[in-house]
PDB file of C-alpha atoms in Angstrom:
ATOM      1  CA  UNK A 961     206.098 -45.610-165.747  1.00 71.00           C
ATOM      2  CA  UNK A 962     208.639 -42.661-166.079  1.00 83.00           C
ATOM      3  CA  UNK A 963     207.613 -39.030-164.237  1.00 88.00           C
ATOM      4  CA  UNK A 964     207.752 -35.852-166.553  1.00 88.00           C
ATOM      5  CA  UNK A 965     210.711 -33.652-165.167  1.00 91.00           C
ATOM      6  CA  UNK A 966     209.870 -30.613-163.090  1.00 91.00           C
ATOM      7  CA  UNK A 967     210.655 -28.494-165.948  1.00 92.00           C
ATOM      8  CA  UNK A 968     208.440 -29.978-168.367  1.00 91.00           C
ATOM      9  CA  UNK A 969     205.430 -29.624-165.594  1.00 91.00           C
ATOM     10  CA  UNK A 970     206.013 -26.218-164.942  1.00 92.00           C
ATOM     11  CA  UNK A 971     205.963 -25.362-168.639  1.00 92.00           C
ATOM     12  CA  UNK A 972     202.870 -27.478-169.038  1.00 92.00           C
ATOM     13  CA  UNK A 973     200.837 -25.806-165.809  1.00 93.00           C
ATOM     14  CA  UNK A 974     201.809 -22.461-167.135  1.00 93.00           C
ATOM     15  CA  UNK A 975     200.085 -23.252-170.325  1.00 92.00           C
ATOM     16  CA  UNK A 976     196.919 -24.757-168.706  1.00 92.00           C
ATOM     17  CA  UNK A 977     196.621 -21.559-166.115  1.00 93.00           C
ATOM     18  CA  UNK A 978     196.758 -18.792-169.367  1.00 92.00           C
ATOM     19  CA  UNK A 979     194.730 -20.610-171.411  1.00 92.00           C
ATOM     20  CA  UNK A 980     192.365 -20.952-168.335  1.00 92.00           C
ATOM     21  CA  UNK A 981     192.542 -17.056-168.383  1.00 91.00           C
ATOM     22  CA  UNK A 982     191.967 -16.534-171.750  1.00 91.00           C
ATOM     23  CA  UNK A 983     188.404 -18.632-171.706  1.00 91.00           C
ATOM     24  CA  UNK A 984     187.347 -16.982-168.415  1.00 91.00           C
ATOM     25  CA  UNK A 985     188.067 -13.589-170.541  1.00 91.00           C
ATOM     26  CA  UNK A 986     186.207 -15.160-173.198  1.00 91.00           C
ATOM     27  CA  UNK A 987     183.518 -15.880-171.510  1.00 91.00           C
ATOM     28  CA  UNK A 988     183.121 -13.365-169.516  1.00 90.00           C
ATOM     29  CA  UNK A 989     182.973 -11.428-172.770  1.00 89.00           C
ATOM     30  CA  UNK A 990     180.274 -13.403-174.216  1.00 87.00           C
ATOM     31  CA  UNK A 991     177.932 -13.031-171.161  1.00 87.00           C
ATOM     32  CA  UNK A 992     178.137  -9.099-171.217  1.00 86.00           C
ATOM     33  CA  UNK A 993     177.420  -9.161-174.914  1.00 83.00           C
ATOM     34  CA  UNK A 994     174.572 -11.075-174.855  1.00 79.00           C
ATOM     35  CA  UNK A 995     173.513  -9.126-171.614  1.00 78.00           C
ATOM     36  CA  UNK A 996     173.767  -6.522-174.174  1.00 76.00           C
ATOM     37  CA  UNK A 997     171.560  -7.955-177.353  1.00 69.00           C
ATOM     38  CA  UNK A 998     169.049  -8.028-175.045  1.00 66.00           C
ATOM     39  CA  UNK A 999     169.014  -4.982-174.115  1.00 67.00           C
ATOM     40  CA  UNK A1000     168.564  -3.870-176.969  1.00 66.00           C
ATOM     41  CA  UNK A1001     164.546  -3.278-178.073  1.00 63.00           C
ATOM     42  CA  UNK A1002     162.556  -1.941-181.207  1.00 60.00           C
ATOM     43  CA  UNK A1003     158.675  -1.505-180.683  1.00 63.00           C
ATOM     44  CA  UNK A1004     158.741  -3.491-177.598  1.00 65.00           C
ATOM     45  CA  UNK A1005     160.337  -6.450-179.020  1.00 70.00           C
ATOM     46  CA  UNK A1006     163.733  -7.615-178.306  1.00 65.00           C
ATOM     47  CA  UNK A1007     166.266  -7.712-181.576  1.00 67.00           C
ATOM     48  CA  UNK A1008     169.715  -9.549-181.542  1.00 67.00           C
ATOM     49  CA  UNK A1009     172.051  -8.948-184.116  1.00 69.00           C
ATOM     50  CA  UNK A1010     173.226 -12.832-185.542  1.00 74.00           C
ATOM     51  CA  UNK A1011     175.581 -13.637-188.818  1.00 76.00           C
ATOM     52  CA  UNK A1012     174.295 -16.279-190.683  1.00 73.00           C
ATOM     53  CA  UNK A1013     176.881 -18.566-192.587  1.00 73.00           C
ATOM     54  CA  UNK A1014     175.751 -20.883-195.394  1.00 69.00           C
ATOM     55  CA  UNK A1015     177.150 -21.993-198.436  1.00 71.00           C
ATOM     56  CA  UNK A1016     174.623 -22.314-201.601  1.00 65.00           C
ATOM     57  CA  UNK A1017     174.896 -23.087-205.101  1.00 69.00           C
ATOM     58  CA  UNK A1018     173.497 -20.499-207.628  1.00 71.00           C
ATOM     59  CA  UNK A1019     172.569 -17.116-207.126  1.00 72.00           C
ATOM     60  CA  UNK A1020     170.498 -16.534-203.692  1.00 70.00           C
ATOM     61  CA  UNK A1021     167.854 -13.523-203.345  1.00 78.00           C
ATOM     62  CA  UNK A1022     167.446 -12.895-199.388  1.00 81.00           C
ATOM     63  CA  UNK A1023     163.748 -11.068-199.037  1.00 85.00           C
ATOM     64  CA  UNK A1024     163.710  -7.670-198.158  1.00 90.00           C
ATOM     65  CA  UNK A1025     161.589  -7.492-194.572  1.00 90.00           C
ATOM     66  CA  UNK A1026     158.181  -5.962-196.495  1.00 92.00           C
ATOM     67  CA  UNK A1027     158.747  -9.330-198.617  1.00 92.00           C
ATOM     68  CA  UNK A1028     159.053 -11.518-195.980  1.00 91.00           C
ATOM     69  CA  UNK A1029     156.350 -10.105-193.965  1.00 92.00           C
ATOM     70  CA  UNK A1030     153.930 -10.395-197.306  1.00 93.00           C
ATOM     71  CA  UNK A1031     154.464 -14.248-197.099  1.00 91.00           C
ATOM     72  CA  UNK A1032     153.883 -14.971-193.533  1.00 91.00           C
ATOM     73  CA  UNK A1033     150.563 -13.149-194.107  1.00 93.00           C
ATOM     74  CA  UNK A1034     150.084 -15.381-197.034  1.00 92.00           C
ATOM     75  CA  UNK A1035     151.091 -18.556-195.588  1.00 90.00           C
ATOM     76  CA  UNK A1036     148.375 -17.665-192.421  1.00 90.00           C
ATOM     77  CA  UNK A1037     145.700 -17.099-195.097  1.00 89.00           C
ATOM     78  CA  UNK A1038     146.333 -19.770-196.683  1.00 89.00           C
ATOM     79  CA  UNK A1039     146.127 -21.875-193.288  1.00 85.00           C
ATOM     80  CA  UNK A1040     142.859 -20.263-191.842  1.00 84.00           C
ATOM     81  CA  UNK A1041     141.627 -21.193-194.986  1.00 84.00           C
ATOM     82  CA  UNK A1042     142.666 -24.963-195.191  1.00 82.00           C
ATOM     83  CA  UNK A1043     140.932 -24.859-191.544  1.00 79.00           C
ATOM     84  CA  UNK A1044     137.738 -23.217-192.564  1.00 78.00           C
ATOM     85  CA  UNK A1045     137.328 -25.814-195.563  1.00 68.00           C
TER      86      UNK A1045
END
């Protein structure tokens, strides 16, 4: 089994210690982000900001918030009333 020359090893270390450096950065960067989404609070309740990637076919209509909040109170009607009959 042949050893890699000095050269190549030094070329290869230097490689492995700055990417090491760039994903301590990185996450470093990630913690103090998140330390900040949850800082961050509306009416008592924590928010953090997310982008959401899909990929759909047709046209999509995202609910507005009144919208969405209009069908969770249906869908709860709709279960205290399966439970009731």
């Amino acid at each position: 089994m042949e050893k890699i020359t000095d050269e190549r090893f030094i070329k290869m270390t230097a490689s492995y210690e700055k990417e090491q450096k760039n994903l301590t950065a990185s996450v470093e960067n990630w913690k103090l982000e998140l330390k900040n989404a949850q800082q961050q609070k509306v009416n008592g309740r924590n928010r953090v900001k997310a982008d959401i990637y899909f990929t759909a076919v047709g046209i999509v209509n995202i609910p507005t918030e009144t919208e969405m909040k209009a069908a969770m109170e249906e869908l709860q009607r709709s279960r205290k009333q399966a439970i009731t009959t």
